């Protein structure tokens, strides 16, 4: 019998305990700070765990991230360097992220930003929406989440483009890759949706060069990480009118400080990092499946790759 230790600053421990018990009744569940004998722990399930906790578990075999990104695990300076880290890959998380991406695109595409202003001025006036089949959306990142966004935006009738690190083929999606591919894609897209992992290559990728490559009056939706965006470049493009609006879920500093210009900018729509929630009853299935793979010595598909940074 294996034992898993959960340590998270925000996730619901009881729901995780119940959900894992349903998926894997033979797994013993413990929650920090009630570690018991550290030598008993085989797996750690963490979100911003206290630094040094994982290093204090002498027999731990793998760390499960309670997030698609692993930045919170890697932030621990005492993390044993060769320990496998498993990303959270979950269909329901991808579906929630895609819901948000579709909402953001449709918000601008159906002129809801314009109607809000008209409502506040008690004005009955209409906008003329663009013809959807002539309108292109570009997805930055075509992985577990970006792939779902691309399929669903395609089902709504948009022209869908996607950008990845290496070449890719996806039905109904015009695929681009590499640095040149990004600007080539941006030049064709009224909407850009960012669902990239944050790495040294993608840090600051939503910058003046990318924005300038987009057609006048485009829109950006960032639901990945705040580090992808250069705030001054976004604000300058909104104020010059090159961008028509932005929808953000993530920020360079979280919580977003009260004095930040995003809060009161009339072309900025913000939410407090809520695009995708890790719902235990769904995510526990993927944790249990990956523990079974570890126990069977089988390949684990969702491993964080240190050389790529995601
Ligand atoms: P994933 O499956 O690993 O997919 C990542 C995608 O990004 C892949 O298509 C990859 O290209 C591409 N990529 C990575 N580096 C690149 C580069 N330098 N140039 C071009 N493309 C690059 O990740 P995921 O599960 O979809 O998650 C994506 C991100 O969403 C997470 O890392 C996290 O930051 C964010 N997220 C945010 C929330 C929220 O609530 N706001 C919730 C969940 C996730 P290849 O296909 O060539 O490998």
mmCIF file of C-alpha atoms and ligand atoms in Angstrom:
data_model
loop_
_atom_site.group_PDB
_atom_site.id
_atom_site.type_symbol
_atom_site.label_atom_id
_atom_site.label_comp_id
_atom_site.label_asym_id
_atom_site.label_seq_id
_atom_site.Cartn_x
_atom_site.Cartn_y
_atom_site.Cartn_z
ATOM 1 C CA UNK A 1 0.000 0.000 0.000
ATOM 2 C CA UNK A 2 1.303 3.460 -0.930
ATOM 3 C CA UNK A 3 0.864 6.732 0.910
ATOM 4 C CA UNK A 4 0.293 10.208 -0.532
ATOM 5 C CA UNK A 5 0.890 13.463 1.368
ATOM 6 C CA UNK A 6 -1.111 16.531 0.318
ATOM 7 C CA UNK A 7 0.250 20.020 1.057
ATOM 8 C CA UNK A 8 -1.548 22.991 -0.447
ATOM 9 C CA UNK A 9 -2.222 26.545 0.655
ATOM 10 C CA UNK A 10 -5.618 26.668 -1.005
ATOM 11 C CA UNK A 11 -7.022 23.338 -2.205
ATOM 12 C CA UNK A 12 -9.865 21.544 -0.398
ATOM 13 C CA UNK A 13 -8.213 18.717 1.556
ATOM 14 C CA UNK A 14 -11.462 16.862 2.376
ATOM 15 C CA UNK A 15 -12.593 16.813 -1.239
ATOM 16 C CA UNK A 16 -9.189 15.504 -2.337
ATOM 17 C CA UNK A 17 -9.239 12.824 0.385
ATOM 18 C CA UNK A 18 -12.725 11.646 -0.660
ATOM 19 C CA UNK A 19 -12.016 11.797 -4.380
ATOM 20 C CA UNK A 20 -8.740 9.867 -4.127
ATOM 21 C CA UNK A 21 -10.413 7.294 -1.847
ATOM 22 C CA UNK A 22 -13.020 6.729 -4.561
ATOM 23 C CA UNK A 23 -10.442 6.327 -7.333
ATOM 24 C CA UNK A 24 -7.831 4.408 -5.331
ATOM 25 C CA UNK A 25 -9.177 2.982 -2.041
ATOM 26 C CA UNK A 26 -5.857 1.269 -1.328
ATOM 27 C CA UNK A 27 -3.946 4.608 -1.239
ATOM 28 C CA UNK A 28 -3.346 6.055 2.234
ATOM 29 C CA UNK A 29 -3.976 9.805 2.349
ATOM 30 C CA UNK A 30 -2.276 12.238 4.720
ATOM 31 C CA UNK A 31 -2.480 16.028 4.796
ATOM 32 C CA UNK A 32 0.281 18.410 5.895
ATOM 33 C CA UNK A 33 1.131 19.173 8.716
ATOM 34 C CA UNK A 34 0.053 15.669 9.873
ATOM 35 C CA UNK A 35 2.867 13.932 8.013
ATOM 36 C CA UNK A 36 3.367 11.067 10.483
ATOM 37 C CA UNK A 37 6.570 9.152 9.743
ATOM 38 C CA UNK A 38 8.139 10.991 6.757
ATOM 39 C CA UNK A 39 9.603 7.660 5.613
ATOM 40 C CA UNK A 40 6.069 6.367 4.869
ATOM 41 C CA UNK A 41 5.366 8.905 2.129
ATOM 42 C CA UNK A 42 5.597 7.637 -1.471
ATOM 43 C CA UNK A 43 3.981 10.560 -3.316
ATOM 44 C CA UNK A 44 3.530 14.271 -2.615
ATOM 45 C CA UNK A 45 0.490 16.168 -3.953
ATOM 46 C CA UNK A 46 1.316 19.863 -3.695
ATOM 47 C CA UNK A 47 0.499 23.467 -4.457
ATOM 48 C CA UNK A 48 3.019 25.924 -2.990
ATOM 49 C CA UNK A 49 4.094 23.407 -0.305
ATOM 50 C CA UNK A 50 6.438 24.742 2.402
ATOM 51 C CA UNK A 51 10.013 24.836 1.095
ATOM 52 C CA UNK A 52 12.008 21.829 2.272
ATOM 53 C CA UNK A 53 8.942 19.622 2.870
ATOM 54 C CA UNK A 54 9.534 17.393 -0.165
ATOM 55 C CA UNK A 55 13.266 17.086 0.655
ATOM 56 C CA UNK A 56 12.296 15.883 4.151
ATOM 57 C CA UNK A 57 10.508 12.802 2.707
ATOM 58 C CA UNK A 58 13.299 10.220 2.270
ATOM 59 C CA UNK A 59 11.288 7.702 0.209
ATOM 60 C CA UNK A 60 9.169 10.009 -1.942
ATOM 61 C CA UNK A 61 8.981 8.720 -5.539
ATOM 62 C CA UNK A 62 7.219 11.578 -7.341
ATOM 63 C CA UNK A 63 5.644 14.982 -6.840
ATOM 64 C CA UNK A 64 2.162 15.661 -8.245
ATOM 65 C CA UNK A 65 1.484 19.313 -9.049
ATOM 66 C CA UNK A 66 -2.021 20.546 -8.202
ATOM 67 C CA UNK A 67 -1.755 22.830 -11.241
ATOM 68 C CA UNK A 68 -1.016 22.488 -14.954
ATOM 69 C CA UNK A 69 2.176 24.516 -14.397
ATOM 70 C CA UNK A 70 4.989 23.382 -12.080
ATOM 71 C CA UNK A 71 6.422 26.822 -11.196
ATOM 72 C CA UNK A 72 5.224 26.431 -7.581
ATOM 73 C CA UNK A 73 7.103 23.115 -7.188
ATOM 74 C CA UNK A 74 10.300 24.409 -8.799
ATOM 75 C CA UNK A 75 10.270 27.489 -6.559
ATOM 76 C CA UNK A 76 11.399 25.249 -3.660
ATOM 77 C CA UNK A 77 15.216 25.649 -3.525
ATOM 78 C CA UNK A 78 15.540 22.353 -1.637
ATOM 79 C CA UNK A 79 13.598 20.288 -4.179
ATOM 80 C CA UNK A 80 15.618 17.107 -4.909
ATOM 81 C CA UNK A 81 16.739 17.707 -8.517
ATOM 82 C CA UNK A 82 16.035 14.246 -9.962
ATOM 83 C CA UNK A 83 12.579 13.701 -8.497
ATOM 84 C CA UNK A 84 9.905 13.225 -11.201
ATOM 85 C CA UNK A 85 7.238 15.972 -11.229
ATOM 86 C CA UNK A 86 3.835 15.172 -12.699
ATOM 87 C CA UNK A 87 1.847 18.037 -14.262
ATOM 88 C CA UNK A 88 -1.922 18.108 -13.792
ATOM 89 C CA UNK A 89 -3.438 17.145 -17.118
ATOM 90 C CA UNK A 90 -7.194 16.877 -16.766
ATOM 91 C CA UNK A 91 -10.002 17.024 -19.323
ATOM 92 C CA UNK A 92 -12.256 19.062 -17.045
ATOM 93 C CA UNK A 93 -9.508 21.642 -16.404
ATOM 94 C CA UNK A 94 -8.957 21.924 -20.169
ATOM 95 C CA UNK A 95 -12.724 22.294 -20.683
ATOM 96 C CA UNK A 96 -12.942 25.101 -18.095
ATOM 97 C CA UNK A 97 -10.025 26.928 -19.702
ATOM 98 C CA UNK A 98 -11.660 26.546 -23.122
ATOM 99 C CA UNK A 99 -14.955 27.922 -21.731
ATOM 100 C CA UNK A 100 -13.103 31.026 -20.579
ATOM 101 C CA UNK A 101 -11.245 31.409 -23.882
ATOM 102 C CA UNK A 102 -14.504 31.129 -25.838
ATOM 103 C CA UNK A 103 -16.187 33.592 -23.495
ATOM 104 C CA UNK A 104 -13.341 36.110 -23.937
ATOM 105 C CA UNK A 105 -13.384 35.841 -27.723
ATOM 106 C CA UNK A 106 -17.198 36.041 -27.911
ATOM 107 C CA UNK A 107 -17.268 38.977 -25.480
ATOM 108 C CA UNK A 108 -15.324 41.092 -27.964
ATOM 109 C CA UNK A 109 -16.640 39.418 -31.116
ATOM 110 C CA UNK A 110 -20.267 40.131 -30.149
ATOM 111 C CA UNK A 111 -19.331 43.676 -28.970
ATOM 112 C CA UNK A 112 -20.263 43.200 -25.302
ATOM 113 C CA UNK A 113 -17.542 45.714 -24.348
ATOM 114 C CA UNK A 114 -19.275 48.287 -26.577
ATOM 115 C CA UNK A 115 -22.789 47.498 -25.263
ATOM 116 C CA UNK A 116 -21.646 47.880 -21.652
ATOM 117 C CA UNK A 117 -20.551 51.456 -22.368
ATOM 118 C CA UNK A 118 -23.754 52.204 -24.246
ATOM 119 C CA UNK A 119 -25.813 50.811 -21.376
ATOM 120 C CA UNK A 120 -23.993 53.001 -18.856
ATOM 121 C CA UNK A 121 -24.834 56.035 -21.032
ATOM 122 C CA UNK A 122 -28.473 54.826 -21.526
ATOM 123 C CA UNK A 123 -27.923 54.853 -25.310
ATOM 124 C CA UNK A 124 -29.766 52.531 -27.746
ATOM 125 C CA UNK A 125 -27.150 52.026 -30.426
ATOM 126 C CA UNK A 126 -25.919 48.995 -32.247
ATOM 127 C CA UNK A 127 -22.572 47.658 -33.414
ATOM 128 C CA UNK A 128 -22.089 45.552 -36.552
ATOM 129 C CA UNK A 129 -20.442 42.241 -35.755
ATOM 130 C CA UNK A 130 -17.901 40.778 -38.151
ATOM 131 C CA UNK A 131 -18.691 37.686 -40.222
ATOM 132 C CA UNK A 132 -17.393 34.816 -38.042
ATOM 133 C CA UNK A 133 -16.180 32.556 -40.897
ATOM 134 C CA UNK A 134 -13.916 35.421 -42.054
ATOM 135 C CA UNK A 135 -12.515 35.983 -38.551
ATOM 136 C CA UNK A 136 -9.331 34.306 -37.342
ATOM 137 C CA UNK A 137 -8.379 33.385 -33.782
ATOM 138 C CA UNK A 138 -4.795 32.415 -32.943
ATOM 139 C CA UNK A 139 -4.039 30.143 -29.991
ATOM 140 C CA UNK A 140 -0.576 30.469 -28.444
ATOM 141 C CA UNK A 141 0.146 26.948 -27.178
ATOM 142 C CA UNK A 142 -1.528 23.893 -28.707
ATOM 143 C CA UNK A 143 -1.196 21.455 -25.810
ATOM 144 C CA UNK A 144 -3.815 19.832 -23.575
ATOM 145 C CA UNK A 145 -5.607 23.163 -23.038
ATOM 146 C CA UNK A 146 -4.830 24.983 -26.300
ATOM 147 C CA UNK A 147 -5.967 21.957 -28.298
ATOM 148 C CA UNK A 148 -9.381 22.001 -26.600
ATOM 149 C CA UNK A 149 -9.698 25.777 -27.160
ATOM 150 C CA UNK A 150 -8.831 25.312 -30.845
ATOM 151 C CA UNK A 151 -11.400 22.539 -31.400
ATOM 152 C CA UNK A 152 -14.195 24.467 -29.683
ATOM 153 C CA UNK A 153 -13.454 27.799 -31.392
ATOM 154 C CA UNK A 154 -13.458 25.899 -34.691
ATOM 155 C CA UNK A 155 -16.875 24.446 -33.820
ATOM 156 C CA UNK A 156 -18.160 28.031 -33.387
ATOM 157 C CA UNK A 157 -17.144 28.729 -36.986
ATOM 158 C CA UNK A 158 -13.963 30.800 -36.518
ATOM 159 C CA UNK A 159 -10.859 30.295 -38.624
ATOM 160 C CA UNK A 160 -8.476 28.783 -36.083
ATOM 161 C CA UNK A 161 -4.692 29.104 -36.028
ATOM 162 C CA UNK A 162 -2.410 27.571 -33.425
ATOM 163 C CA UNK A 163 1.224 28.036 -32.450
ATOM 164 C CA UNK A 164 3.457 25.461 -30.823
ATOM 165 C CA UNK A 165 7.161 24.922 -30.188
ATOM 166 C CA UNK A 166 7.543 22.097 -32.682
ATOM 167 C CA UNK A 167 5.576 21.421 -35.902
ATOM 168 C CA UNK A 168 2.076 20.038 -35.344
ATOM 169 C CA UNK A 169 -0.907 18.835 -37.334
ATOM 170 C CA UNK A 170 -4.457 19.305 -36.101
ATOM 171 C CA UNK A 171 -7.666 18.902 -38.098
ATOM 172 C CA UNK A 172 -9.264 22.255 -38.901
ATOM 173 C CA UNK A 173 -6.366 24.261 -37.418
ATOM 174 C CA UNK A 174 -3.708 26.156 -39.371
ATOM 175 C CA UNK A 175 -0.601 25.256 -37.402
ATOM 176 C CA UNK A 176 2.466 27.477 -36.994
ATOM 177 C CA UNK A 177 5.603 26.951 -34.958
ATOM 178 C CA UNK A 178 8.826 28.651 -33.944
ATOM 179 C CA UNK A 179 9.538 32.386 -33.579
ATOM 180 C CA UNK A 180 8.740 33.251 -37.238
ATOM 181 C CA UNK A 181 5.536 31.233 -37.055
ATOM 182 C CA UNK A 182 4.292 33.391 -34.190
ATOM 183 C CA UNK A 183 4.450 36.698 -36.086
ATOM 184 C CA UNK A 184 3.113 35.039 -39.247
ATOM 185 C CA UNK A 185 0.117 33.819 -37.224
ATOM 186 C CA UNK A 186 -0.421 37.104 -35.365
ATOM 187 C CA UNK A 187 -0.579 39.010 -38.659
ATOM 188 C CA UNK A 188 -3.723 37.078 -39.608
ATOM 189 C CA UNK A 189 -5.585 37.035 -36.284
ATOM 190 C CA UNK A 190 -8.113 39.474 -34.860
ATOM 191 C CA UNK A 191 -8.012 37.564 -31.557
ATOM 192 C CA UNK A 192 -5.037 35.956 -29.805
ATOM 193 C CA UNK A 193 -5.526 33.588 -26.865
ATOM 194 C CA UNK A 194 -2.466 32.698 -24.742
ATOM 195 C CA UNK A 195 -2.369 29.232 -23.138
ATOM 196 C CA UNK A 196 1.393 28.738 -23.102
ATOM 197 C CA UNK A 197 3.464 27.424 -20.196
ATOM 198 C CA UNK A 198 5.729 30.090 -18.679
ATOM 199 C CA UNK A 199 9.328 29.284 -19.643
ATOM 200 C CA UNK A 200 12.470 31.298 -20.375
ATOM 201 C CA UNK A 201 11.364 31.244 -24.049
ATOM 202 C CA UNK A 202 7.782 32.390 -23.470
ATOM 203 C CA UNK A 203 8.404 35.006 -20.743
ATOM 204 C CA UNK A 204 7.240 38.423 -22.042
ATOM 205 C CA UNK A 205 6.022 36.974 -25.354
ATOM 206 C CA UNK A 206 2.959 39.258 -25.406
ATOM 207 C CA UNK A 207 4.998 42.359 -26.156
ATOM 208 C CA UNK A 208 5.083 45.332 -28.539
ATOM 209 C CA UNK A 209 6.533 43.230 -31.380
ATOM 210 C CA UNK A 210 3.736 40.664 -31.228
ATOM 211 C CA UNK A 211 1.051 43.331 -30.813
ATOM 212 C CA UNK A 212 2.427 45.359 -33.752
ATOM 213 C CA UNK A 213 2.196 42.239 -35.940
ATOM 214 C CA UNK A 214 -1.560 41.981 -35.256
ATOM 215 C CA UNK A 215 -4.094 43.825 -37.405
ATOM 216 C CA UNK A 216 -5.300 47.213 -36.077
ATOM 217 C CA UNK A 217 -8.081 46.828 -33.491
ATOM 218 C CA UNK A 218 -7.261 43.279 -32.377
ATOM 219 C CA UNK A 219 -7.903 41.681 -28.987
ATOM 220 C CA UNK A 220 -5.792 39.565 -26.626
ATOM 221 C CA UNK A 221 -6.969 37.067 -24.032
ATOM 222 C CA UNK A 222 -4.300 35.789 -21.619
ATOM 223 C CA UNK A 223 -5.289 32.902 -19.362
ATOM 224 C CA UNK A 224 -1.847 31.303 -18.999
ATOM 225 C CA UNK A 225 0.570 33.204 -16.728
ATOM 226 C CA UNK A 226 1.070 36.923 -16.048
ATOM 227 C CA UNK A 227 4.760 36.593 -16.916
ATOM 228 C CA UNK A 228 3.763 36.153 -20.560
ATOM 229 C CA UNK A 229 2.614 39.762 -20.845
ATOM 230 C CA UNK A 230 4.525 43.046 -20.853
ATOM 231 C CA UNK A 231 2.025 45.323 -19.132
ATOM 232 C CA UNK A 232 3.445 48.614 -20.446
ATOM 233 C CA UNK A 233 3.263 47.329 -24.055
ATOM 234 C CA UNK A 234 -0.361 46.210 -23.640
ATOM 235 C CA UNK A 235 -1.391 49.523 -22.055
ATOM 236 C CA UNK A 236 0.401 51.546 -24.762
ATOM 237 C CA UNK A 237 -1.337 49.548 -27.522
ATOM 238 C CA UNK A 238 -4.746 49.981 -25.871
ATOM 239 C CA UNK A 239 -4.231 53.712 -25.497
ATOM 240 C CA UNK A 240 -3.043 54.122 -29.103
ATOM 241 C CA UNK A 241 -6.069 52.112 -30.325
ATOM 242 C CA UNK A 242 -3.942 49.388 -31.955
ATOM 243 C CA UNK A 243 -5.587 46.954 -29.547
ATOM 244 C CA UNK A 244 -9.345 47.152 -29.073
ATOM 245 C CA UNK A 245 -9.352 45.369 -25.697
ATOM 246 C CA UNK A 246 -7.774 42.706 -23.529
ATOM 247 C CA UNK A 247 -9.220 40.038 -21.263
ATOM 248 C CA UNK A 248 -6.823 38.916 -18.518
ATOM 249 C CA UNK A 249 -6.967 36.218 -15.858
ATOM 250 C CA UNK A 250 -3.295 36.338 -14.838
ATOM 251 C CA UNK A 251 -0.861 39.093 -13.821
ATOM 252 C CA UNK A 252 2.818 39.795 -13.288
ATOM 253 C CA UNK A 253 1.951 40.438 -9.660
ATOM 254 C CA UNK A 254 -0.867 38.485 -8.000
ATOM 255 C CA UNK A 255 -2.996 39.669 -6.311
ATOM 256 C CA UNK A 256 -3.073 42.587 -8.769
ATOM 257 C CA UNK A 257 -2.147 45.677 -6.681
ATOM 258 C CA UNK A 258 -5.080 48.116 -6.148
ATOM 259 C CA UNK A 259 -3.199 50.953 -7.864
ATOM 260 C CA UNK A 260 -2.590 48.979 -11.089
ATOM 261 C CA UNK A 261 -4.023 50.754 -14.184
ATOM 262 C CA UNK A 262 -5.728 47.522 -15.342
ATOM 263 C CA UNK A 263 -8.400 47.840 -12.629
ATOM 264 C CA UNK A 264 -9.902 51.045 -14.040
ATOM 265 C CA UNK A 265 -9.035 50.873 -17.750
ATOM 266 C CA UNK A 266 -12.187 50.818 -19.879
ATOM 267 C CA UNK A 267 -10.659 48.450 -22.461
ATOM 268 C CA UNK A 268 -9.423 45.922 -19.895
ATOM 269 C CA UNK A 269 -11.514 43.049 -18.512
ATOM 270 C CA UNK A 270 -10.018 41.192 -15.599
ATOM 271 C CA UNK A 271 -10.677 38.158 -13.399
ATOM 272 C CA UNK A 272 -8.570 37.011 -10.401
ATOM 273 C CA UNK A 273 -6.797 33.876 -11.794
ATOM 274 C CA UNK A 274 -9.917 31.727 -11.980
ATOM 275 C CA UNK A 275 -9.956 30.545 -15.618
ATOM 276 C CA UNK A 276 -9.292 26.919 -14.706
ATOM 277 C CA UNK A 277 -10.070 25.282 -11.382
ATOM 278 C CA UNK A 278 -8.592 21.969 -10.257
ATOM 279 C CA UNK A 279 -11.718 20.035 -9.337
ATOM 280 C CA UNK A 280 -10.682 17.077 -7.116
ATOM 281 C CA UNK A 281 -13.368 14.636 -8.310
ATOM 282 C CA UNK A 282 -12.015 14.989 -11.849
ATOM 283 C CA UNK A 283 -8.278 15.505 -11.161
ATOM 284 C CA UNK A 284 -8.133 12.529 -8.750
ATOM 285 C CA UNK A 285 -8.698 10.257 -11.765
ATOM 286 C CA UNK A 286 -5.520 11.496 -13.425
ATOM 287 C CA UNK A 287 -3.501 11.312 -10.154
ATOM 288 C CA UNK A 288 -4.668 7.716 -9.558
ATOM 289 C CA UNK A 289 -3.945 6.691 -13.158
ATOM 290 C CA UNK A 290 -0.413 8.111 -12.928
ATOM 291 C CA UNK A 291 0.267 6.457 -9.532
ATOM 292 C CA UNK A 292 -0.780 3.141 -11.105
ATOM 293 C CA UNK A 293 1.701 3.784 -13.932
ATOM 294 C CA UNK A 294 4.499 4.499 -11.418
ATOM 295 C CA UNK A 295 3.673 1.336 -9.479
ATOM 296 C CA UNK A 296 3.647 -0.747 -12.663
ATOM 297 C CA UNK A 297 6.930 0.789 -13.869
ATOM 298 C CA UNK A 298 5.045 2.052 -16.961
ATOM 299 C CA UNK A 299 5.821 5.364 -18.754
ATOM 300 C CA UNK A 300 4.069 8.380 -17.210
ATOM 301 C CA UNK A 301 2.897 10.712 -20.011
ATOM 302 C CA UNK A 302 2.352 13.887 -17.988
ATOM 303 C CA UNK A 303 5.884 14.316 -16.618
ATOM 304 C CA UNK A 304 7.352 17.809 -16.412
ATOM 305 C CA UNK A 305 10.338 18.003 -18.780
ATOM 306 C CA UNK A 306 13.119 20.067 -17.192
ATOM 307 C CA UNK A 307 15.023 20.561 -20.450
ATOM 308 C CA UNK A 308 11.962 22.121 -22.189
ATOM 309 C CA UNK A 309 10.803 23.920 -19.052
ATOM 310 C CA UNK A 310 7.216 22.556 -19.284
HETATM 311 P P1 LIG B 1 0.949 21.639 -22.390
HETATM 312 O O1 LIG B 1 -0.002 20.502 -22.653
HETATM 313 O O2 LIG B 1 2.324 21.343 -21.928
HETATM 314 O O3 LIG B 1 1.024 22.495 -23.748
HETATM 315 C C1 LIG B 1 1.907 23.557 -23.898
HETATM 316 C C2 LIG B 1 1.835 24.058 -25.336
HETATM 317 O O4 LIG B 1 2.661 25.240 -25.435
HETATM 318 C C3 LIG B 1 2.396 23.042 -26.341
HETATM 319 O O5 LIG B 1 1.666 23.085 -27.544
HETATM 320 C C4 LIG B 1 3.826 23.553 -26.570
HETATM 321 O O6 LIG B 1 4.380 23.239 -27.835
HETATM 322 C C5 LIG B 1 3.595 25.057 -26.482
HETATM 323 N N1 LIG B 1 4.864 25.739 -26.203
HETATM 324 C C6 LIG B 1 5.664 25.614 -25.114
HETATM 325 N N2 LIG B 1 6.774 26.392 -25.253
HETATM 326 C C7 LIG B 1 6.657 26.993 -26.458
HETATM 327 C C8 LIG B 1 7.480 27.884 -27.192
HETATM 328 N N3 LIG B 1 8.666 28.313 -26.717
HETATM 329 N N4 LIG B 1 7.056 28.297 -28.412
HETATM 330 C C9 LIG B 1 5.883 27.867 -28.913
HETATM 331 N N5 LIG B 1 5.041 27.008 -28.282
HETATM 332 C C10 LIG B 1 5.435 26.585 -27.070
HETATM 333 O O7 LIG B 1 0.317 22.657 -21.327
HETATM 334 P P2 LIG B 1 -1.239 22.830 -20.924
HETATM 335 O O8 LIG B 1 -1.663 21.738 -20.008
HETATM 336 O O9 LIG B 1 -2.025 23.073 -22.168
HETATM 337 O O10 LIG B 1 -1.160 24.180 -20.032
HETATM 338 C C11 LIG B 1 -0.719 25.410 -20.585
HETATM 339 C C12 LIG B 1 -0.579 26.477 -19.524
HETATM 340 O O11 LIG B 1 -1.861 26.991 -19.145
HETATM 341 C C13 LIG B 1 0.017 26.045 -18.178
HETATM 342 O O12 LIG B 1 1.423 25.923 -18.234
HETATM 343 C C14 LIG B 1 -0.400 27.172 -17.277
HETATM 344 O O13 LIG B 1 0.549 28.223 -17.386
HETATM 345 C C15 LIG B 1 -1.699 27.677 -17.905
HETATM 346 N N6 LIG B 1 -2.882 27.430 -17.010
HETATM 347 C C16 LIG B 1 -3.511 28.499 -16.438
HETATM 348 C C17 LIG B 1 -4.644 28.300 -15.628
HETATM 349 C C18 LIG B 1 -5.444 29.445 -15.068
HETATM 350 O O14 LIG B 1 -6.334 29.232 -14.231
HETATM 351 N N7 LIG B 1 -5.218 30.661 -15.482
HETATM 352 C C19 LIG B 1 -5.099 26.983 -15.377
HETATM 353 C C20 LIG B 1 -4.434 25.919 -15.991
HETATM 354 C C21 LIG B 1 -3.319 26.154 -16.816
HETATM 355 P P3 LIG B 1 4.665 21.691 -28.283
HETATM 356 O O15 LIG B 1 3.273 21.136 -28.597
HETATM 357 O O16 LIG B 1 5.524 21.822 -29.487
HETATM 358 O O17 LIG B 1 5.296 21.016 -27.100
#
